[in-house]
Short mmCIF file of C-alpha atoms and ligand atoms in Angstrom, two decimals:
data_model
loop_
_atom_site.label_atom_id
_atom_site.label_comp_id
_atom_site.label_asym_id
_atom_site.label_seq_id
_atom_site.Cartn_x
_atom_site.Cartn_y
_atom_site.Cartn_z
CA MET A 893 5.82 10.46 26.92
CA ARG A 894 9.57 10.64 26.41
CA LYS A 895 11.31 12.27 23.51
CA VAL A 896 12.45 9.75 20.84
CA ALA A 897 15.32 10.23 18.44
CA CYS A 898 16.37 8.58 15.14
CA ILE A 899 20.20 8.53 14.93
CA GLY A 900 20.96 6.09 12.09
CA ALA A 901 19.55 4.48 8.91
CA GLY A 902 20.57 1.84 6.43
CA MET A 903 19.20 -0.08 3.47
CA THR A 904 20.20 -2.68 0.90
CA LEU A 905 19.83 -2.46 -2.80
CA PHE A 906 16.19 -2.79 -3.95
CA TRP A 907 16.37 -5.33 -6.73
CA ARG A 908 14.34 -7.97 -8.50
CA ARG A 909 16.34 -10.83 -7.15
CA LEU A 910 19.21 -10.39 -4.71
CA GLN A 911 21.34 -13.35 -3.93
CA GLU A 912 21.01 -12.60 -0.16
CA THR A 913 18.37 -14.39 1.94
CA GLY A 914 16.00 -12.22 3.85
CA LYS A 915 18.01 -12.51 7.06
CA GLU A 916 21.27 -11.75 5.20
CA MET A 917 19.54 -8.53 3.86
CA CYS A 918 18.47 -7.67 7.36
CA TRP A 919 21.99 -7.98 8.66
CA GLU A 920 23.40 -5.76 5.84
CA ALA A 921 20.87 -2.99 6.56
CA ALA A 922 21.05 -3.22 10.34
CA SER A 923 24.93 -3.06 10.19
CA MET A 924 24.70 0.11 8.19
CA ALA A 925 22.22 1.75 10.60
CA LEU A 926 24.35 0.72 13.55
CA ASP A 927 27.49 2.05 11.99
CA GLN A 928 25.81 5.37 11.37
CA ALA A 929 24.46 5.53 14.90
CA GLY A 930 27.94 4.57 16.33
CA LEU A 931 26.35 1.64 18.28
CA THR A 932 26.85 -2.11 18.10
CA LEU A 933 24.34 -4.84 18.55
CA LYS A 934 25.45 -5.25 22.06
CA ASP A 935 24.14 -1.83 22.92
CA ILE A 936 20.62 -2.56 21.63
CA ASP A 937 17.84 -3.19 24.20
CA MET A 938 14.94 -4.29 22.02
CA VAL A 939 14.34 -5.08 18.36
CA VAL A 940 11.21 -4.38 16.26
CA LEU A 941 10.93 -6.11 12.91
CA GLY A 942 8.40 -5.41 10.16
CA SER A 943 7.54 -7.61 7.17
CA ALA A 944 4.51 -7.96 4.95
CA PRO A 945 2.68 -11.19 4.08
CA ASP A 946 4.54 -14.51 4.70
CA ALA A 947 3.47 -15.66 1.29
CA PHE A 948 6.13 -13.48 -0.48
CA ASP A 949 9.10 -15.03 1.15
CA GLY A 950 7.27 -18.35 1.26
CA ILE A 951 8.04 -19.00 4.90
CA HIS A 952 5.16 -18.97 7.53
CA MET A 953 6.23 -17.06 10.66
CA LYS A 954 8.96 -15.31 8.81
CA GLY A 955 9.48 -13.00 11.74
CA GLU A 956 11.09 -15.95 13.51
CA ASN A 957 13.04 -16.94 10.48
CA LEU A 958 14.44 -13.41 10.10
CA LEU A 959 15.18 -13.11 13.85
CA ASP A 960 19.00 -13.77 13.86
CA GLY A 961 19.70 -11.42 10.89
CA ALA A 962 17.61 -8.84 12.62
CA GLY A 963 19.65 -9.15 15.84
CA GLY A 964 16.67 -10.05 17.99
CA ALA A 965 17.80 -13.28 19.58
CA LYS A 966 17.63 -13.18 23.50
CA LYS A 967 16.15 -9.71 23.40
CA PRO A 968 12.63 -8.41 23.64
CA TYR A 969 11.64 -8.82 19.99
CA MET A 970 8.46 -8.46 18.00
CA ARG A 971 7.22 -8.53 14.40
CA VAL A 972 4.64 -5.95 13.29
CA PHE A 973 2.66 -6.20 10.18
CA THR A 974 0.13 -3.86 8.46
CA GLY A 975 0.80 -4.77 4.90
CA GLY A 976 2.42 -1.89 2.92
CA GLY A 977 1.75 0.24 5.91
CA THR A 978 4.32 -1.69 7.73
CA ALA A 979 7.01 0.52 6.19
CA VAL A 980 6.01 3.41 8.44
CA PHE A 981 4.24 1.45 11.16
CA THR A 982 7.40 -0.36 12.25
CA PRO A 983 9.17 2.89 13.21
CA ILE A 984 6.02 3.94 15.00
CA ALA A 985 6.13 0.63 16.99
CA ALA A 986 9.82 1.31 17.79
CA TRP A 987 8.82 4.82 18.94
CA TRP A 988 6.30 3.58 21.52
CA HIS A 989 8.96 1.15 22.87
CA ILE A 990 11.03 4.17 23.80
CA ALA A 991 8.37 6.83 24.40
CA SER A 992 6.81 4.60 27.07
CA GLY A 993 10.13 4.29 28.93
CA LEU A 994 10.58 0.57 28.35
CA ALA A 995 13.65 0.80 26.09
CA ASN A 996 16.49 3.27 25.44
CA LYS A 997 18.07 1.81 22.25
CA VAL A 998 15.91 0.04 19.69
CA LEU A 999 16.91 -1.47 16.26
CA VAL A 1000 14.18 -1.19 13.64
CA LEU A 1001 14.21 -3.63 10.73
CA CYS A 1002 12.07 -4.07 7.66
CA GLU A 1003 12.43 -6.91 5.20
CA GLU A 1004 10.70 -8.24 2.02
CA LYS A 1005 11.87 -10.92 -0.41
CA MET A 1006 9.38 -10.82 -3.12
CA SER A 1007 11.34 -12.71 -5.67
CA SER A 1008 10.88 -16.04 -3.82
CA VAL A 1009 7.36 -16.32 -5.15
CA PHE A 1010 7.45 -16.87 -8.87
CA PRO A 1011 6.73 -16.22 -11.68
CA HIS A 1012 5.43 -13.02 -10.15
CA PRO A 1013 4.27 -11.95 -6.58
CA GLN A 1014 0.70 -11.40 -8.00
CA SER A 1015 -0.03 -15.04 -7.33
CA ALA A 1016 0.62 -14.42 -3.55
CA PHE A 1017 -1.64 -11.23 -3.66
CA GLY A 1018 -4.38 -13.41 -5.22
CA HIS A 1019 -5.01 -14.86 -1.68
CA ILE A 1020 -5.71 -11.51 0.02
CA TRP A 1021 -9.21 -11.38 -1.47
CA ASP A 1022 -12.42 -12.44 0.26
CA PRO A 1023 -12.54 -16.15 -0.71
CA ILE A 1024 -16.33 -16.18 -1.19
CA LEU A 1025 -17.16 -12.77 -2.72
CA ASP A 1026 -14.10 -11.79 -4.73
CA ARG A 1027 -11.92 -14.84 -5.51
CA PRO A 1028 -14.34 -16.66 -7.80
CA LEU A 1029 -14.14 -13.59 -10.10
CA LYS A 1030 -10.32 -14.12 -10.36
CA PRO A 1031 -9.43 -10.46 -9.50
CA ASN A 1032 -6.00 -9.17 -10.24
CA LEU A 1033 -4.57 -6.57 -7.79
CA VAL A 1034 -3.88 -4.13 -10.59
CA TRP A 1035 -7.57 -4.12 -11.62
CA ILE A 1036 -8.64 -3.05 -8.12
CA PHE A 1037 -6.11 -0.15 -8.12
CA ALA A 1038 -7.18 0.72 -11.70
CA MET A 1039 -10.74 1.11 -10.60
CA GLU A 1040 -9.61 3.43 -7.64
CA MET A 1041 -7.43 5.46 -10.04
CA ASN A 1042 -10.21 5.79 -12.61
CA ARG A 1043 -12.68 6.99 -9.97
CA TYR A 1044 -10.20 9.52 -8.65
CA MET A 1045 -9.46 10.88 -12.18
CA THR A 1046 -12.96 11.01 -13.26
CA LYS A 1047 -14.32 12.60 -10.14
CA HIS A 1048 -11.81 15.38 -10.27
CA GLY A 1049 -11.45 15.59 -14.06
CA ILE A 1050 -7.66 14.81 -13.97
CA LYS A 1051 -5.74 14.05 -17.09
CA LYS A 1052 -3.71 10.89 -17.37
CA GLU A 1053 -0.63 12.93 -18.39
CA ASP A 1054 -0.83 14.98 -15.14
CA ILE A 1055 -0.55 11.82 -13.18
CA ALA A 1056 2.15 10.28 -15.46
CA ARG A 1057 4.33 13.32 -14.65
CA ILE A 1058 4.65 12.01 -11.08
CA ALA A 1059 6.04 8.65 -12.29
CA VAL A 1060 8.55 10.69 -14.37
CA LYS A 1061 9.59 12.82 -11.35
CA ASN A 1062 10.18 9.97 -9.10
CA LYS A 1063 11.97 7.63 -11.61
CA ARG A 1064 14.30 10.66 -12.51
CA ASN A 1065 14.81 11.32 -8.75
CA ALA A 1066 15.83 7.66 -8.22
CA VAL A 1067 18.82 8.19 -10.52
CA ASP A 1068 20.60 9.68 -7.49
CA HIS A 1069 19.71 6.80 -5.15
CA PRO A 1070 22.51 4.21 -4.87
CA CYS A 1071 19.94 1.43 -4.05
CA ALA A 1072 17.59 2.12 -7.04
CA GLN A 1073 16.16 -0.65 -9.22
CA LEU A 1074 14.31 1.40 -11.93
CA PRO A 1075 15.95 4.86 -12.24
CA ASP A 1076 15.65 6.49 -15.63
CA PRO A 1077 17.25 9.82 -16.26
CA ASN A 1078 15.62 10.16 -19.70
CA ILE A 1079 12.02 8.97 -19.00
CA THR A 1080 9.27 11.24 -20.38
CA VAL A 1081 5.53 11.61 -19.86
CA GLU A 1082 5.17 10.09 -23.41
CA ASP A 1083 7.10 6.99 -22.32
CA VAL A 1084 4.55 6.41 -19.44
CA LEU A 1085 1.52 7.08 -21.67
CA ASN A 1086 2.92 4.70 -24.35
CA SER A 1087 3.78 1.93 -21.94
CA GLU A 1088 1.81 -1.39 -22.00
CA VAL A 1089 -1.76 -0.99 -20.72
CA MET A 1090 -2.25 -3.44 -17.81
CA ALA A 1091 -5.64 -2.44 -16.65
CA TRP A 1092 -6.97 0.89 -17.89
CA PRO A 1093 -5.98 3.56 -16.64
CA VAL A 1094 -3.01 1.78 -15.13
CA GLN A 1095 -0.02 1.36 -17.46
CA ARG A 1096 3.30 -0.49 -16.96
CA LEU A 1097 5.18 2.70 -16.01
CA ASP A 1098 2.46 3.89 -13.54
CA ILE A 1099 3.52 1.00 -11.23
CA SER A 1100 6.47 0.47 -8.93
CA PRO A 1101 8.49 -2.76 -9.45
CA PRO A 1102 8.34 -5.57 -6.85
CA SER A 1103 11.75 -5.89 -5.21
CA ASP A 1104 13.83 -7.70 -2.69
CA GLY A 1105 15.31 -5.50 0.05
CA ALA A 1106 15.79 -4.62 3.69
CA SER A 1107 16.13 -1.34 5.56
CA ALA A 1108 16.96 -0.45 9.21
CA LEU A 1109 16.82 2.50 11.62
CA VAL A 1110 18.24 3.13 15.07
CA LYS A 1111 15.99 4.90 17.64
CA THR A 1112 17.04 5.98 21.03
CA SER A 1113 16.00 7.97 24.06
CA GLU A 1114 16.96 11.68 24.17
CA LYS A 1115 19.74 10.99 26.65
CA VAL A 1116 21.40 8.29 24.54
CA ALA A 1117 20.98 10.35 21.36
CA LYS A 1118 22.66 13.47 22.75
CA LYS A 1119 25.57 11.30 24.05
CA VAL A 1120 26.40 9.34 20.92
CA SER A 1121 25.06 11.28 17.96
CA ASP A 1122 25.48 14.64 16.09
CA ASP A 1123 22.91 13.67 13.49
CA ILE A 1124 19.60 13.58 15.23
CA ALA A 1125 16.01 13.77 13.96
CA TRP A 1126 13.26 13.78 16.64
CA VAL A 1127 10.16 11.70 16.20
CA GLU A 1128 7.50 14.39 16.77
CA GLY A 1129 4.14 12.76 15.84
CA THR A 1130 2.79 9.34 14.97
CA GLY A 1131 -0.69 8.33 13.64
CA TRP A 1132 -2.33 5.28 12.10
CA CYS A 1133 -5.87 4.58 10.94
CA ILE A 1134 -7.70 1.94 8.90
CA ASP A 1135 -10.72 2.12 6.58
CA LYS A 1136 -13.61 -0.48 6.34
CA THR A 1137 -12.89 -4.19 5.57
CA MET A 1138 -15.00 -4.05 2.39
CA TRP A 1139 -13.42 -2.38 -0.46
CA THR A 1140 -16.84 -1.80 -1.93
CA CYS A 1141 -17.84 0.22 1.09
CA ARG A 1142 -15.02 2.85 0.90
CA ASP A 1143 -14.60 6.29 -0.60
CA LEU A 1144 -12.33 5.72 -3.50
CA VAL A 1145 -11.60 9.35 -4.19
CA PHE A 1146 -10.34 10.62 -0.85
CA PRO A 1147 -8.34 8.47 1.61
CA GLU A 1148 -10.08 9.68 4.78
CA TYR A 1149 -8.12 7.12 6.82
CA VAL A 1150 -4.84 8.74 5.78
CA ALA A 1151 -6.24 12.13 6.84
CA ARG A 1152 -7.25 10.75 10.21
CA ALA A 1153 -3.78 9.27 10.79
CA ALA A 1154 -2.15 12.59 9.66
CA LYS A 1155 -4.36 14.69 11.95
CA GLN A 1156 -3.29 12.34 14.91
CA ALA A 1157 0.38 12.82 14.12
CA TYR A 1158 0.05 16.56 13.33
CA ARG A 1159 -1.78 17.14 16.77
CA MET A 1160 1.13 15.36 18.55
CA ALA A 1161 3.71 17.32 16.63
CA LYS A 1162 1.90 20.67 17.26
CA ILE A 1163 1.40 21.22 13.51
CA ASP A 1164 -1.77 23.26 12.66
CA ASN A 1165 -0.86 24.34 9.15
CA PRO A 1166 0.89 21.36 7.44
CA ARG A 1167 1.24 23.11 4.14
CA LYS A 1168 3.41 25.78 5.74
CA GLN A 1169 5.05 23.74 8.60
CA ILE A 1170 6.12 20.70 6.58
CA HIS A 1171 9.10 21.06 4.31
CA VAL A 1172 9.64 17.62 2.79
CA ALA A 1173 7.36 14.66 2.34
CA GLU A 1174 7.62 11.03 1.50
CA PRO A 1175 4.13 9.76 0.79
CA TYR A 1176 3.69 6.05 -0.25
CA ASP A 1177 3.85 5.88 -4.04
CA PRO A 1178 3.48 2.22 -5.29
CA PHE A 1179 1.38 3.90 -8.25
CA ASP A 1180 1.76 7.44 -9.41
CA TYR A 1181 -1.89 8.25 -8.56
CA LYS A 1182 -1.25 6.95 -4.98
CA GLU A 1183 1.29 9.73 -4.45
CA CYS A 1184 -1.64 12.12 -5.33
CA HIS A 1185 -4.06 10.41 -3.10
CA HIS A 1186 -1.73 10.34 -0.22
CA THR A 1187 -0.45 13.95 -0.66
CA GLU A 1188 -4.13 15.02 -0.41
CA GLY A 1189 -4.72 12.59 2.56
CA LEU A 1190 -1.67 14.21 4.38
CA LEU A 1191 -3.59 17.51 3.96
CA LEU A 1192 -0.60 19.09 2.00
CA CYS A 1193 -3.04 20.35 -0.69
CA ASP A 1194 -6.74 20.56 -1.56
CA LYS A 1195 -8.62 17.43 -2.80
CA GLY A 1196 -7.87 16.78 -6.49
CA LYS A 1197 -4.96 19.32 -6.57
CA ALA A 1198 -1.97 17.15 -5.98
CA PRO A 1199 -1.22 16.54 -9.71
CA SER A 1200 -1.10 20.26 -10.36
CA MET A 1201 1.55 20.62 -7.63
CA THR A 1202 3.95 18.62 -9.71
CA LYS A 1203 2.86 20.36 -12.84
CA GLU A 1204 3.79 23.64 -11.26
CA GLY A 1205 7.11 22.32 -10.05
CA ILE A 1206 6.38 22.54 -6.32
CA THR A 1207 7.18 18.94 -5.57
CA TYR A 1208 10.68 18.68 -7.13
CA ARG A 1209 13.80 18.73 -5.07
CA ASP A 1210 14.31 22.49 -5.70
CA GLY A 1211 10.57 23.24 -5.14
CA ASP A 1212 8.77 24.67 -2.08
CA LEU A 1213 7.53 21.19 -0.93
CA PRO A 1214 9.67 18.41 -2.30
CA ILE A 1215 7.72 15.02 -2.47
CA CYS A 1216 9.38 11.73 -2.81
CA PRO A 1217 12.98 13.21 -3.21
CA SER A 1218 14.17 9.67 -2.68
CA GLY A 1219 12.84 8.54 -6.02
CA GLY A 1220 10.05 6.68 -4.15
CA LEU A 1221 8.75 3.20 -4.73
CA LEU A 1222 8.21 4.18 -8.33
CA GLY A 1223 11.91 4.75 -8.94
CA VAL A 1224 13.80 3.03 -6.15
CA GLY A 1225 11.58 -0.08 -6.00
CA ASN A 1226 8.91 -1.62 -3.89
CA PRO A 1227 9.95 -4.21 -1.45
CA ILE A 1228 6.76 -3.60 0.53
CA ALA A 1229 7.85 -3.26 4.16
CA ALA A 1230 11.49 -2.52 3.33
CA THR A 1231 10.37 0.75 1.77
CA MET A 1232 10.95 2.20 5.27
CA GLY A 1233 14.36 2.97 3.88
CA ILE A 1234 12.98 5.37 1.33
CA LYS A 1235 10.11 6.73 3.54
CA ALA A 1236 11.29 7.05 7.19
CA GLY A 1237 15.02 6.59 6.21
CA GLU A 1238 14.86 9.19 3.50
CA ILE A 1239 13.20 11.76 5.88
CA TYR A 1240 15.90 11.14 8.45
CA TRP A 1241 18.69 11.66 5.86
CA GLN A 1242 17.01 14.77 4.51
CA LEU A 1243 16.54 16.40 7.97
CA THR A 1244 20.13 15.70 8.91
CA GLN A 1245 21.53 16.86 5.56
CA GLN A 1246 22.91 13.53 4.70
CA ALA A 1247 20.94 12.83 1.50
CA GLY A 1248 23.92 13.75 -0.83
CA LYS A 1249 22.81 14.36 -4.41
CA ARG A 1250 19.18 13.89 -3.33
CA GLN A 1251 19.37 16.70 -0.67
CA VAL A 1252 16.37 19.07 -1.05
CA LYS A 1253 17.18 22.72 -1.45
CA ASN A 1254 14.75 24.24 1.12
CA ASP A 1255 16.82 23.47 4.29
CA PRO A 1256 14.02 21.36 5.82
CA GLU A 1257 13.27 21.34 9.48
CA VAL A 1258 10.13 19.14 9.55
CA GLY A 1259 9.35 16.23 7.30
CA VAL A 1260 6.51 13.74 7.09
CA CYS A 1261 6.44 10.15 5.71
CA GLN A 1262 3.48 7.91 5.21
CA ALA A 1263 2.84 4.30 4.12
CA TRP A 1264 -0.28 2.61 2.89
CA GLY A 1265 -1.32 -0.99 3.10
CA ASP A 1266 -3.25 -3.89 4.60
CA LEU A 1267 -6.11 -4.52 2.15
CA MET A 1268 -5.62 -1.09 0.55
CA GLN A 1269 -7.04 0.76 3.44
CA TYR A 1270 -4.34 1.42 5.99
CA GLY A 1271 -2.47 4.64 6.63
CA SER A 1272 0.59 5.20 8.88
CA VAL A 1273 2.17 8.62 9.34
CA LEU A 1274 5.31 9.77 11.01
CA VAL A 1275 6.52 13.32 11.55
CA MET A 1276 10.18 14.16 12.35
CA ARG A 1277 12.01 17.37 13.13
CA ARG A 1278 15.76 17.85 12.74
CA GLY A 1279 17.80 17.99 15.90
CA MET B 1360 30.38 -3.39 3.28
CA THR B 1361 29.65 -4.46 -0.27
CA PHE B 1362 26.44 -5.45 -2.04
CA LEU B 1363 26.51 -8.64 -4.05
CA GLU B 1364 25.91 -8.64 -7.75
CA ARG B 1365 22.59 -7.59 -9.24
CA SER B 1366 20.67 -10.19 -11.20
CA ARG B 1367 17.47 -10.42 -13.08
CA ASP B 1368 17.72 -14.26 -13.61
CA PRO B 1369 15.77 -16.10 -10.89
CA GLU B 1370 18.02 -19.15 -11.37
CA ALA B 1371 21.32 -17.32 -11.51
CA HIS B 1372 22.05 -17.90 -7.81
CA LYS B 1373 22.12 -21.24 -5.88
CA HIS B 1374 18.45 -21.95 -5.17
CA TRP B 1375 16.04 -24.67 -4.08
CA TYR B 1376 12.53 -25.04 -5.44
CA GLY B 1377 9.67 -25.53 -2.95
CA ASP B 1378 6.06 -24.75 -2.39
CA MET B 1379 3.59 -24.21 0.43
CA GLU B 1380 1.13 -27.11 0.10
CA ALA B 1381 -2.21 -26.27 1.61
CA SER B 1382 -5.82 -26.44 0.50
CA TYR B 1383 -8.71 -24.69 2.10
CA LEU B 1384 -12.44 -25.06 2.54
CA TYR B 1385 -14.00 -21.54 3.23
CA SER B 1386 -17.29 -21.02 5.09
CA THR B 1387 -19.77 -18.65 3.54
CA GLY B 1388 -20.89 -17.71 7.11
CA ILE B 1389 -24.30 -16.89 8.51
CA ALA B 1390 -25.08 -13.81 6.35
CA GLY B 1391 -23.30 -15.35 3.33
CA GLU B 1392 -25.48 -18.52 3.61
CA LYS B 1393 -28.60 -16.46 3.44
CA PHE B 1394 -27.33 -14.05 0.67
CA PHE B 1395 -26.28 -16.88 -1.66
CA SER B 1396 -29.23 -19.19 -1.03
CA THR B 1397 -31.58 -16.27 -1.78
CA LEU B 1398 -29.61 -15.52 -4.95
CA ARG B 1399 -29.71 -19.16 -6.05
CA ASP B 1400 -33.39 -19.82 -5.13
CA LYS B 1401 -35.15 -16.67 -5.68
CA GLY B 1402 -32.82 -14.94 -8.06
CA LYS B 1403 -32.64 -11.86 -5.77
CA ILE B 1404 -29.81 -9.61 -4.63
CA THR B 1405 -30.31 -8.88 -0.94
CA GLY B 1406 -28.76 -6.66 1.58
CA ALA B 1407 -28.96 -6.83 5.43
CA SER B 1408 -30.32 -3.88 7.34
CA CYS B 1409 -29.46 -2.58 10.71
CA PRO B 1410 -32.45 -2.09 12.93
CA LYS B 1411 -30.82 0.90 14.68
CA CYS B 1412 -28.95 2.74 11.91
CA ARG B 1413 -31.38 1.62 9.21
CA LYS B 1414 -28.52 1.24 6.77
CA VAL B 1415 -28.68 -1.64 4.32
CA PHE B 1416 -25.20 -3.41 3.81
CA LEU B 1417 -24.25 -5.03 0.57
CA PRO B 1418 -22.61 -7.50 0.52
CA PRO B 1419 -24.76 -8.30 3.64
CA ARG B 1420 -23.26 -8.79 7.11
CA MET B 1421 -24.62 -10.53 10.21
CA TYR B 1422 -23.77 -7.48 12.15
CA CYS B 1423 -23.84 -3.66 11.63
CA GLU B 1424 -20.21 -2.58 11.56
CA ILE B 1425 -21.13 0.94 12.78
CA CYS B 1426 -23.21 0.18 15.96
CA PHE B 1427 -22.61 -3.51 16.33
CA SER B 1428 -26.32 -4.46 16.32
CA GLU B 1429 -27.35 -7.75 14.81
CA THR B 1430 -28.83 -7.20 11.37
CA LYS B 1431 -32.29 -8.61 11.40
CA ASN B 1432 -34.12 -7.36 8.21
CA TRP B 1433 -33.19 -8.44 4.73
CA LYS B 1434 -34.01 -6.10 1.82
CA ASP B 1435 -34.24 -6.87 -1.93
CA VAL B 1436 -31.88 -4.15 -3.44
CA GLY B 1437 -33.10 -4.86 -6.96
CA LYS B 1438 -30.96 -5.90 -9.98
CA GLU B 1439 -30.12 -2.48 -11.32
CA GLY B 1440 -27.12 -0.52 -10.20
CA THR B 1441 -24.78 2.26 -11.19
CA VAL B 1442 -21.09 1.76 -12.25
CA GLU B 1443 -19.21 3.68 -9.55
CA THR B 1444 -15.87 2.88 -11.33
CA TYR B 1445 -14.47 0.35 -13.72
CA SER B 1446 -11.20 -1.00 -15.27
CA VAL B 1447 -10.43 -2.83 -18.45
CA GLY B 1448 -7.92 -5.56 -17.79
CA TYR B 1449 -5.45 -6.46 -20.49
CA VAL B 1450 -3.05 -8.75 -18.56
CA GLY B 1451 -3.67 -11.79 -16.33
CA ILE B 1452 -2.44 -12.64 -12.85
CA ASP B 1453 1.15 -13.66 -13.94
CA GLY B 1454 1.42 -10.60 -16.30
CA GLU B 1455 0.40 -12.63 -19.32
CA PRO B 1456 -1.58 -10.81 -22.02
CA LEU B 1457 -5.33 -11.73 -22.06
CA ASP B 1458 -6.86 -12.97 -25.38
CA GLU B 1459 -9.76 -10.60 -24.81
CA PRO B 1460 -9.78 -7.61 -22.43
CA VAL B 1461 -12.03 -8.03 -19.38
CA VAL B 1462 -14.10 -5.25 -18.03
CA TYR B 1463 -14.62 -5.12 -14.22
CA GLY B 1464 -16.61 -2.64 -12.28
CA LEU B 1465 -17.83 -1.61 -8.80
CA ILE B 1466 -21.64 -1.50 -8.98
CA ARG B 1467 -23.57 0.47 -6.31
CA PHE B 1468 -27.33 0.08 -5.62
CA PRO B 1469 -29.78 2.65 -4.51
CA ARG B 1470 -30.09 3.25 -0.72
CA THR B 1471 -27.36 0.70 0.19
CA GLU B 1472 -23.94 0.86 1.85
CA GLY B 1473 -21.28 -0.79 -0.38
CA GLY B 1474 -21.87 -2.60 -3.64
CA LEU B 1475 -20.52 -5.50 -5.69
CA VAL B 1476 -17.40 -5.95 -7.74
CA HIS B 1477 -18.17 -7.92 -10.86
CA VAL B 1478 -17.60 -8.60 -14.55
CA LEU B 1479 -19.26 -5.96 -16.77
CA SER B 1480 -20.60 -7.38 -20.09
CA VAL B 1481 -20.08 -3.99 -21.70
CA LYS B 1482 -17.66 -3.23 -24.52
CA PRO B 1483 -14.43 -1.52 -23.31
CA GLU B 1484 -15.18 1.49 -25.63
CA LYS B 1485 -18.76 1.66 -24.30
CA VAL B 1486 -18.26 1.48 -20.52
CA LYS B 1487 -18.62 4.65 -18.47
CA ILE B 1488 -18.67 5.71 -14.84
CA GLY B 1489 -22.25 6.52 -13.92
CA MET B 1490 -23.97 4.19 -16.44
CA LYS B 1491 -26.82 2.02 -15.26
CA VAL B 1492 -26.29 -1.78 -15.38
CA LYS B 1493 -28.43 -4.78 -14.60
CA ALA B 1494 -27.36 -8.14 -13.08
CA LYS B 1495 -27.67 -10.95 -15.65
CA LEU B 1496 -28.33 -14.10 -13.64
CA LYS B 1497 -27.54 -17.57 -14.85
CA PRO B 1498 -30.69 -19.81 -15.52
CA LYS B 1499 -32.05 -21.20 -12.17
CA LYS B 1500 -30.76 -24.80 -12.72
CA GLU B 1501 -27.34 -23.62 -13.28
CA ARG B 1502 -27.09 -21.52 -10.11
CA LYS B 1503 -25.04 -22.97 -7.34
CA GLY B 1504 -25.19 -20.38 -4.54
CA SER B 1505 -22.02 -18.48 -5.49
CA ILE B 1506 -21.22 -14.98 -6.72
CA LEU B 1507 -20.90 -16.56 -10.15
CA ASP B 1508 -24.68 -17.19 -10.13
CA ILE B 1509 -24.60 -13.57 -11.48
CA ALA B 1510 -22.99 -14.12 -14.93
CA SER B 1511 -22.21 -10.34 -15.23
CA PHE B 1512 -23.66 -6.87 -15.06
CA GLY B 1513 -24.61 -5.26 -18.40
ZN1 ZN C 2554 -26.21 0.02 13.15
#
């Protein structure tokens, strides 16, 4: 396999309703990433686009609708889709385009326009359930997460306030992100605990807000990267794995599928002690308890111990292992696939010391990002090392 | 490059209303047909077991997802299960507050793989992980061969 570099990243605002269409957002994010990479669309060999269910934008086959804003016309172009996992799976797909030797310069796009479906994207989520077994019960997405969160908290004896602290950390971190939808410099644990109960134990401020947005990366071969860029992060490891179809058949306490994806990526990256060898992490945090779930799945702490890492200050930007320094989905926003900008994009900016006010203090050499999706059972993991 | 104005008002920008018109008729499938007709006619909750792995799957499947054998034997898993986890819902699908909170749970049954998600007819302040609950079936003449033939677990 050939070495693959990331040499540029870009993203739009994450916001409840942007005036831009999906393809316009793609063009904005792609232009930023190309500018940073010092390349133009003419230089690009192949384009990979990721976007989650068509039902959000309300356009079937939206990969084809977004094509021109993604710069894919008359080029080898494909759309990948693993639900929320798309955010990290799309850069993985781009990686194999180059690692295989097929392409030297790939533009990677992720897009989501969730405000098209109204009054709330929940109505689109309503159609992901099994039509025979689940839908007659009128399930609500939040209730299903609430059941998982409850099981996790009960099994490990974790207090709600120790999970709420993660929402506070991320929403405060997001104050330094120029694209953020829900930053709050003054939010407290009490604010989270006093927010509206949606489905116990999930409260309003435990959840990331649905957003519109797009993000982009530029990936190249080693030869191209060394010629055009001084700000290189190498893709060192990739992994992906999925749990069983039926939600009722899964382990709700530990995401084994994330651990399997992480082990695949770590093996490739020659990481045998992730807690020592990884210096910054961006696990998927659509809910505060999911950051805990995923930190444990990424083998960055023992089972049930993720909340205490934040309590002890380890996961802050000046801690030993900063987690979600971008502000995460909880703070910056959750345009499903487009969160690539705050996962893979953030790790790229952190490793190349371009994160500005968000820059972590431990001079990171290696970072990991992870996304989670499909029917709440998919894990995609990407490890990068600074060039 | 500049970003355009932020907005919270869905109608603030020039827009066009539309919908994706489509209706569907879903098959219950081979295993589903058997599961739901047994529930309707005999009032029993049944799982399908793998002849090789001996695991009993609930909801039942036509095949074993572990070894890919066809599931041949059907087992009555009983009506009593344990609450693996639960949630109390206070808002509906569009974020609207519900008149009454709804308790949902995942119920597991002895010696089976999986379980059922269903409404729990237990008061929000009484529900606990690990509690035993029993399926409350609708009267036979009201049963239609759907998951709603079980009125609730409680
Ligand atoms: Zn089997």
